[in-house]
Amino acid sequence: GLQRVAEEAFGNHRGALVAIDPDTGEVLAFVSKPAFDPNLFIDGIDVENWRLLNESPDHPLINRPLYGTYPIGSTYKPFVALAALELGVRDAKTRISDPGYFEFGGQRFRNAGGAAYGMTDMHKAIVVSSDTYFYSLGPEIGVNRLHDFAKQFGFGQITGIDLDGERKGVLPSTEWKRQAYKDRRQQQWYAGETISVAVGQGYNSFTLLQLAQATSTLANDGAYRKPHLVHATRETHTGVVTPTPSTPDYRIPLKQENVDLIKSAMVGVVRSGTARRAFVGAPYQAAGKT
């Protein structure tokens, strides 16, 4: 039922959706739009239908949630904020000035839409999505520490979901850049690149499955469970049913007060921030990030 509702909600729009139960790792909905009719392939697809699918500018054959990789933008900010707290880089109550831009090395990195938010603490920065606040966190955390922290949530990693074709994406670090480029000059990591990475842009390139998986792990206070679609398997001859394991693969060592602070800010996003319209009238309390 949830799968049907999710697919219908997309209409003719392109996109992807993954819904995961944080308590079990079960995938409750998995949508890639536009889709195609798999029945076309049962007896071998004809040339004309194959050409239409293969040459479509909408790329219906791409399984977007686990094959498409994207810079996930501001949805990365809760994890950057949590990294800052866990690493002792910045206290949540520390307020910084947001005049609409962050200046570094003679260059101005500006907020989206030209907004300026004034004195901003971590809670407000997440709720209103202040780029300037997170730009300033980038050099303080450093790309390698951010890499090591975000990796625990599954960013830039194969999740191991029970589907073929999953891509790893890119979780940048100085070592990654050295390996990715042959030219010595291109191998160097620049401080300005960390600023872009801290707002989910730059070299960041993740699957939407990774984003859903990381968010699910955050929702469950750092308990990482491998995502799966198969609820259970039944042995053909004996009829013995074996449920897919739902115990955590591992737990990220996080301070509960830090997790609670990030969650509270994500509730603020939905109540009064950038996602306030999305859950108007909902009979439950949501938390999120645009």
mmCIF file of C-alpha atoms in Angstrom:
data_model
loop_
_atom_site.group_PDB
_atom_site.id
_atom_site.type_symbol
_atom_site.label_atom_id
_atom_site.label_comp_id
_atom_site.label_asym_id
_atom_site.label_seq_id
_atom_site.Cartn_x
_atom_site.Cartn_y
_atom_site.Cartn_z
ATOM 1 C CA GLY A 1 0.000 0.000 0.000
ATOM 2 C CA LEU A 2 2.750 2.454 0.896
ATOM 3 C CA GLN A 3 4.586 1.594 -2.317
ATOM 4 C CA ARG A 4 1.452 2.341 -4.362
ATOM 5 C CA VAL A 5 0.827 5.671 -2.607
ATOM 6 C CA ALA A 6 4.457 6.707 -3.091
ATOM 7 C CA GLU A 7 4.499 5.834 -6.791
ATOM 8 C CA GLU A 8 1.205 7.626 -7.464
ATOM 9 C CA ALA A 9 2.412 10.741 -5.612
ATOM 10 C CA PHE A 10 5.196 11.208 -8.182
ATOM 11 C CA GLY A 11 2.761 11.392 -11.098
ATOM 12 C CA ASN A 12 4.834 12.145 -14.199
ATOM 13 C CA HIS A 13 7.722 13.696 -12.285
ATOM 14 C CA ARG A 14 11.222 12.247 -12.316
ATOM 15 C CA GLY A 15 12.739 11.284 -8.998
ATOM 16 C CA ALA A 16 13.342 8.623 -6.384
ATOM 17 C CA LEU A 17 12.105 7.697 -2.932
ATOM 18 C CA VAL A 18 13.299 5.273 -0.273
ATOM 19 C CA ALA A 19 11.421 4.643 2.986
ATOM 20 C CA ILE A 20 13.138 2.532 5.656
ATOM 21 C CA ASP A 21 11.910 1.275 9.025
ATOM 22 C CA PRO A 22 14.767 2.321 11.369
ATOM 23 C CA ASP A 23 13.875 -0.410 13.887
ATOM 24 C CA THR A 24 14.366 -3.273 11.417
ATOM 25 C CA GLY A 25 16.158 -1.967 8.323
ATOM 26 C CA GLU A 26 13.205 -3.081 6.182
ATOM 27 C CA VAL A 27 12.611 -1.071 3.028
ATOM 28 C CA LEU A 28 8.934 -0.069 3.111
ATOM 29 C CA ALA A 29 8.845 1.777 -0.221
ATOM 30 C CA PHE A 30 11.358 2.024 -3.051
ATOM 31 C CA VAL A 31 10.453 4.200 -6.041
ATOM 32 C CA SER A 32 12.322 5.106 -9.220
ATOM 33 C CA LYS A 33 10.465 7.387 -11.626
ATOM 34 C CA PRO A 34 9.854 7.221 -14.483
ATOM 35 C CA ALA A 35 9.489 3.460 -14.363
ATOM 36 C CA PHE A 36 8.926 0.826 -17.055
ATOM 37 C CA ASP A 37 6.811 -2.304 -17.414
ATOM 38 C CA PRO A 38 9.026 -5.320 -16.578
ATOM 39 C CA ASN A 39 6.518 -7.602 -18.362
ATOM 40 C CA LEU A 40 8.038 -6.321 -21.623
ATOM 41 C CA PHE A 41 11.140 -8.422 -20.874
ATOM 42 C CA ILE A 42 9.465 -11.755 -20.064
ATOM 43 C CA ASP A 43 9.595 -13.236 -23.580
ATOM 44 C CA GLY A 44 12.392 -10.976 -24.816
ATOM 45 C CA ILE A 45 11.728 -7.332 -25.523
ATOM 46 C CA ASP A 46 11.098 -6.216 -29.103
ATOM 47 C CA VAL A 47 13.462 -3.798 -30.852
ATOM 48 C CA GLU A 48 11.075 -0.830 -30.848
ATOM 49 C CA ASN A 49 10.243 -0.953 -27.120
ATOM 50 C CA TRP A 50 13.909 -1.478 -26.256
ATOM 51 C CA ARG A 51 14.868 1.551 -28.337
ATOM 52 C CA LEU A 52 12.189 3.690 -26.645
ATOM 53 C CA LEU A 53 13.377 2.693 -23.165
ATOM 54 C CA ASN A 54 17.083 2.882 -23.929
ATOM 55 C CA GLU A 55 17.016 6.247 -25.726
ATOM 56 C CA SER A 56 14.491 8.029 -23.512
ATOM 57 C CA PRO A 57 15.871 11.292 -22.021
ATOM 58 C CA ASP A 58 14.103 10.305 -18.771
ATOM 59 C CA HIS A 59 16.334 7.191 -18.433
ATOM 60 C CA PRO A 60 13.623 4.855 -17.089
ATOM 61 C CA LEU A 61 16.029 1.889 -17.003
ATOM 62 C CA ILE A 62 18.207 3.544 -14.343
ATOM 63 C CA ASN A 63 17.331 2.405 -10.829
ATOM 64 C CA ARG A 64 17.671 5.890 -9.369
ATOM 65 C CA PRO A 65 17.694 5.169 -5.601
ATOM 66 C CA LEU A 66 20.749 2.933 -5.732
ATOM 67 C CA TYR A 67 22.450 3.808 -9.037
ATOM 68 C CA GLY A 68 22.076 7.576 -9.406
ATOM 69 C CA THR A 69 24.595 9.577 -7.357
ATOM 70 C CA TYR A 70 24.041 13.209 -6.424
ATOM 71 C CA PRO A 71 25.410 16.009 -4.232
ATOM 72 C CA ILE A 72 22.653 15.824 -1.599
ATOM 73 C CA GLY A 73 22.901 19.477 -0.560
ATOM 74 C CA SER A 74 21.383 20.617 2.707
ATOM 75 C CA THR A 75 20.121 17.160 3.718
ATOM 76 C CA TYR A 76 23.782 16.567 4.683
ATOM 77 C CA LYS A 77 23.768 19.407 7.228
ATOM 78 C CA PRO A 78 22.403 17.449 10.235
ATOM 79 C CA PHE A 79 25.332 15.025 9.899
ATOM 80 C CA VAL A 80 27.849 17.865 9.604
ATOM 81 C CA ALA A 81 26.344 19.494 12.700
ATOM 82 C CA LEU A 82 26.471 16.203 14.605
ATOM 83 C CA ALA A 83 30.115 15.769 13.565
ATOM 84 C CA ALA A 84 30.902 19.231 14.954
ATOM 85 C CA LEU A 85 29.283 18.328 18.281
ATOM 86 C CA GLU A 86 30.855 14.886 18.570
ATOM 87 C CA LEU A 87 34.321 16.174 17.660
ATOM 88 C CA GLY A 88 34.045 19.113 20.065
ATOM 89 C CA VAL A 89 34.521 21.618 17.258
ATOM 90 C CA ARG A 90 31.621 23.894 18.179
ATOM 91 C CA ASP A 91 29.103 24.138 20.995
ATOM 92 C CA ALA A 92 25.477 24.106 19.848
ATOM 93 C CA LYS A 93 24.750 27.379 21.674
ATOM 94 C CA THR A 94 27.599 29.280 20.020
ATOM 95 C CA ARG A 95 26.121 31.965 17.777
ATOM 96 C CA ILE A 96 27.853 33.176 14.649
ATOM 97 C CA SER A 97 26.986 36.131 12.451
ATOM 98 C CA ASP A 98 25.275 35.262 9.180
ATOM 99 C CA PRO A 99 25.321 38.375 6.946
ATOM 100 C CA GLY A 100 24.347 36.232 3.941
ATOM 101 C CA TYR A 101 27.821 34.998 3.096
ATOM 102 C CA PHE A 102 30.990 33.416 4.493
ATOM 103 C CA GLU A 103 34.280 34.990 3.483
ATOM 104 C CA PHE A 104 37.338 32.785 3.121
ATOM 105 C CA GLY A 105 40.591 33.433 1.274
ATOM 106 C CA GLY A 106 39.212 36.577 -0.296
ATOM 107 C CA GLN A 107 36.205 34.719 -1.719
ATOM 108 C CA ARG A 108 32.580 35.021 -0.617
ATOM 109 C CA PHE A 109 30.461 31.874 -0.324
ATOM 110 C CA ARG A 110 26.840 33.037 -0.336
ATOM 111 C CA ASN A 111 23.603 31.727 1.129
ATOM 112 C CA ALA A 112 21.035 30.272 -1.221
ATOM 113 C CA GLY A 113 18.571 32.908 -2.407
ATOM 114 C CA GLY A 114 20.638 35.739 -0.930
ATOM 115 C CA ALA A 115 19.122 35.252 2.549
ATOM 116 C CA ALA A 116 20.827 36.631 5.677
ATOM 117 C CA TYR A 117 19.908 35.203 9.091
ATOM 118 C CA GLY A 118 21.834 37.374 11.554
ATOM 119 C CA MET A 119 23.140 35.769 14.768
ATOM 120 C CA THR A 120 22.660 32.025 14.337
ATOM 121 C CA ASP A 121 23.186 29.036 16.627
ATOM 122 C CA MET A 122 23.179 25.390 15.513
ATOM 123 C CA HIS A 123 19.451 24.795 16.061
ATOM 124 C CA LYS A 124 18.499 27.840 14.018
ATOM 125 C CA ALA A 125 21.089 27.020 11.341
ATOM 126 C CA ILE A 126 19.435 23.652 10.692
ATOM 127 C CA VAL A 127 15.858 24.994 10.885
ATOM 128 C CA VAL A 128 16.391 27.862 8.412
ATOM 129 C CA SER A 129 19.188 26.025 6.535
ATOM 130 C CA SER A 130 21.887 28.678 6.882
ATOM 131 C CA ASP A 131 24.641 27.899 4.382
ATOM 132 C CA THR A 132 26.923 30.462 6.011
ATOM 133 C CA TYR A 133 26.829 28.635 9.359
ATOM 134 C CA PHE A 134 27.863 25.366 7.716
ATOM 135 C CA TYR A 135 30.403 26.998 5.411
ATOM 136 C CA SER A 136 32.145 28.190 8.580
ATOM 137 C CA LEU A 137 32.085 24.681 10.072
ATOM 138 C CA GLY A 138 33.905 23.145 7.106
ATOM 139 C CA PRO A 139 37.441 24.405 7.831
ATOM 140 C CA GLU A 140 36.953 23.830 11.572
ATOM 141 C CA ILE A 141 36.069 20.159 11.147
ATOM 142 C CA GLY A 142 38.335 19.439 8.160
ATOM 143 C CA VAL A 143 37.492 17.161 5.241
ATOM 144 C CA ASN A 144 39.210 14.055 6.617
ATOM 145 C CA ARG A 145 37.481 14.140 9.996
ATOM 146 C CA LEU A 146 34.166 14.777 8.280
ATOM 147 C CA HIS A 147 34.858 11.830 5.957
ATOM 148 C CA ASP A 148 35.597 9.477 8.853
ATOM 149 C CA PHE A 149 32.499 10.573 10.743
ATOM 150 C CA ALA A 150 30.067 10.428 7.799
ATOM 151 C CA LYS A 151 31.402 7.048 6.668
ATOM 152 C CA GLN A 152 29.933 5.461 9.810
ATOM 153 C CA PHE A 153 26.423 6.399 8.590
ATOM 154 C CA GLY A 154 27.004 4.708 5.219
ATOM 155 C CA PHE A 155 27.765 7.731 3.033
ATOM 156 C CA GLY A 156 30.004 6.768 0.120
ATOM 157 C CA GLN A 157 29.678 3.076 1.056
ATOM 158 C CA ILE A 158 27.877 0.090 -0.445
ATOM 159 C CA THR A 159 24.935 -0.547 1.895
ATOM 160 C CA GLY A 160 24.649 -4.205 0.879
ATOM 161 C CA ILE A 161 20.909 -3.996 0.132
ATOM 162 C CA ASP A 162 19.494 -7.164 -1.459
ATOM 163 C CA LEU A 163 19.391 -5.660 -4.968
ATOM 164 C CA ASP A 164 21.952 -5.614 -7.770
ATOM 165 C CA GLY A 165 23.534 -2.539 -9.315
ATOM 166 C CA GLU A 166 24.302 -0.466 -6.214
ATOM 167 C CA ARG A 167 26.896 2.281 -6.649
ATOM 168 C CA LYS A 168 29.303 3.486 -4.002
ATOM 169 C CA GLY A 169 29.356 7.183 -4.867
ATOM 170 C CA VAL A 170 31.981 9.559 -3.470
ATOM 171 C CA LEU A 171 32.660 10.575 0.133
ATOM 172 C CA PRO A 172 35.579 12.967 -0.411
ATOM 173 C CA SER A 173 38.828 13.116 1.535
ATOM 174 C CA THR A 174 42.386 14.184 0.780
ATOM 175 C CA GLU A 175 43.294 10.524 0.132
ATOM 176 C CA TRP A 176 40.307 10.072 -2.207
ATOM 177 C CA LYS A 177 41.436 13.069 -4.282
ATOM 178 C CA ARG A 178 44.984 11.739 -4.516
ATOM 179 C CA GLN A 179 43.632 8.453 -5.866
ATOM 180 C CA ALA A 180 41.011 10.031 -8.164
ATOM 181 C CA TYR A 181 43.324 12.282 -10.197
ATOM 182 C CA LYS A 182 46.540 11.528 -12.098
ATOM 183 C CA ASP A 183 47.648 15.137 -12.441
ATOM 184 C CA ARG A 184 49.686 16.210 -9.384
ATOM 185 C CA ARG A 185 48.111 19.675 -9.372
ATOM 186 C CA GLN A 186 44.609 18.202 -9.315
ATOM 187 C CA GLN A 187 45.518 15.865 -6.445
ATOM 188 C CA GLN A 188 45.958 18.751 -4.014
ATOM 189 C CA TRP A 189 43.078 19.427 -1.625
ATOM 190 C CA TYR A 190 42.174 23.110 -1.224
ATOM 191 C CA ALA A 191 40.582 24.599 1.897
ATOM 192 C CA GLY A 192 37.801 26.137 -0.199
ATOM 193 C CA GLU A 193 36.737 22.663 -1.287
ATOM 194 C CA THR A 194 35.996 21.723 2.324
ATOM 195 C CA ILE A 195 33.604 24.680 2.530
ATOM 196 C CA SER A 196 31.516 23.296 -0.356
ATOM 197 C CA VAL A 197 31.621 19.771 1.065
ATOM 198 C CA ALA A 198 30.196 21.008 4.393
ATOM 199 C CA VAL A 199 26.915 22.000 2.696
ATOM 200 C CA GLY A 200 26.595 18.719 0.798
ATOM 201 C CA GLN A 201 27.974 20.094 -2.475
ATOM 202 C CA GLY A 202 31.412 19.903 -4.103
ATOM 203 C CA TYR A 203 32.752 16.403 -4.576
ATOM 204 C CA ASN A 204 30.019 14.788 -2.460
ATOM 205 C CA SER A 205 28.110 12.274 -4.580
ATOM 206 C CA PHE A 206 25.779 9.875 -2.781
ATOM 207 C CA THR A 207 22.892 7.593 -3.680
ATOM 208 C CA LEU A 208 19.455 8.402 -2.301
ATOM 209 C CA LEU A 209 19.530 4.957 -0.689
ATOM 210 C CA GLN A 210 22.602 6.083 1.273
ATOM 211 C CA LEU A 211 20.791 9.248 2.358
ATOM 212 C CA ALA A 212 17.774 7.218 3.511
ATOM 213 C CA GLN A 213 20.052 4.730 5.260
ATOM 214 C CA ALA A 214 22.013 7.470 7.044
ATOM 215 C CA THR A 215 18.814 9.252 8.108
ATOM 216 C CA SER A 216 17.390 5.959 9.384
ATOM 217 C CA THR A 217 20.570 5.391 11.395
ATOM 218 C CA LEU A 218 20.344 8.897 12.860
ATOM 219 C CA ALA A 219 16.666 8.346 13.706
ATOM 220 C CA ASN A 220 17.663 5.233 15.646
ATOM 221 C CA ASP A 221 20.412 6.982 17.641
ATOM 222 C CA GLY A 222 23.318 5.473 15.712
ATOM 223 C CA ALA A 223 22.142 1.861 15.336
ATOM 224 C CA TYR A 224 23.190 0.870 11.800
ATOM 225 C CA ARG A 225 21.119 -1.870 10.178
ATOM 226 C CA LYS A 226 21.689 -3.111 6.638
ATOM 227 C CA PRO A 227 18.652 -2.162 4.513
ATOM 228 C CA HIS A 228 16.699 -5.064 3.004
ATOM 229 C CA LEU A 229 13.574 -5.674 0.941
ATOM 230 C CA VAL A 230 13.214 -9.402 1.644
ATOM 231 C CA HIS A 231 11.203 -9.861 4.832
ATOM 232 C CA ALA A 232 11.895 -13.596 5.110
ATOM 233 C CA THR A 233 12.896 -16.605 3.004
ATOM 234 C CA ARG A 234 11.025 -19.917 2.803
ATOM 235 C CA GLU A 235 12.894 -23.152 2.077
ATOM 236 C CA THR A 236 11.041 -24.835 -0.807
ATOM 237 C CA HIS A 237 11.197 -28.463 0.401
ATOM 238 C CA THR A 238 10.839 -28.074 4.163
ATOM 239 C CA GLY A 239 8.723 -24.915 4.288
ATOM 240 C CA VAL A 240 10.994 -23.518 7.006
ATOM 241 C CA VAL A 241 10.726 -19.714 7.127
ATOM 242 C CA THR A 242 13.819 -17.712 8.078
ATOM 243 C CA PRO A 243 13.250 -13.991 8.825
ATOM 244 C CA THR A 244 15.869 -11.586 7.518
ATOM 245 C CA PRO A 245 18.013 -10.474 10.500
ATOM 246 C CA SER A 246 17.079 -7.065 11.878
ATOM 247 C CA THR A 247 19.685 -6.704 14.626
ATOM 248 C CA PRO A 248 22.094 -3.748 14.225
ATOM 249 C CA ASP A 249 25.294 -4.430 12.286
ATOM 250 C CA TYR A 250 26.987 -1.963 14.658
ATOM 251 C CA ARG A 251 26.307 1.097 16.775
ATOM 252 C CA ILE A 252 27.981 4.441 16.165
ATOM 253 C CA PRO A 253 29.260 5.745 19.525
ATOM 254 C CA LEU A 254 27.282 8.986 19.843
ATOM 255 C CA LYS A 255 26.394 11.133 22.850
ATOM 256 C CA GLN A 256 22.637 10.995 23.272
ATOM 257 C CA GLU A 257 22.381 14.696 24.113
ATOM 258 C CA ASN A 258 24.008 15.519 20.765
ATOM 259 C CA VAL A 259 21.667 13.239 18.826
ATOM 260 C CA ASP A 260 18.666 14.699 20.653
ATOM 261 C CA LEU A 261 19.771 18.221 19.762
ATOM 262 C CA ILE A 262 19.991 17.376 16.044
ATOM 263 C CA LYS A 263 16.631 15.606 16.128
ATOM 264 C CA SER A 264 15.047 18.592 17.862
ATOM 265 C CA ALA A 265 16.342 20.885 15.125
ATOM 266 C CA MET A 266 14.979 18.535 12.451
ATOM 267 C CA VAL A 267 11.566 18.716 14.140
ATOM 268 C CA GLY A 268 11.948 22.501 13.936
ATOM 269 C CA VAL A 269 12.540 22.227 10.179
ATOM 270 C CA VAL A 270 9.093 20.655 9.811
ATOM 271 C CA ARG A 271 7.290 22.834 12.373
ATOM 272 C CA SER A 272 8.558 26.286 11.413
ATOM 273 C CA GLY A 273 11.482 25.918 8.996
ATOM 274 C CA THR A 274 12.057 25.095 5.355
ATOM 275 C CA ALA A 275 9.719 22.043 5.346
ATOM 276 C CA ARG A 276 6.814 23.542 7.300
ATOM 277 C CA ARG A 277 4.382 23.194 4.374
ATOM 278 C CA ALA A 278 5.111 19.517 3.787
ATOM 279 C CA PHE A 279 3.453 18.201 6.963
ATOM 280 C CA VAL A 280 0.682 20.725 7.570
ATOM 281 C CA GLY A 281 -2.223 18.904 9.236
ATOM 282 C CA ALA A 282 -0.319 15.660 9.755
ATOM 283 C CA PRO A 283 -1.638 13.759 12.822
ATOM 284 C CA TYR A 284 1.910 12.907 13.933
ATOM 285 C CA GLN A 285 5.173 14.731 14.586
ATOM 286 C CA ALA A 286 7.706 14.500 11.767
ATOM 287 C CA ALA A 287 11.359 15.512 11.590
ATOM 288 C CA GLY A 288 13.251 16.252 8.421
ATOM 289 C CA LYS A 289 15.601 18.345 6.325
ATOM 290 C CA THR A 290 15.119 19.926 2.911
#
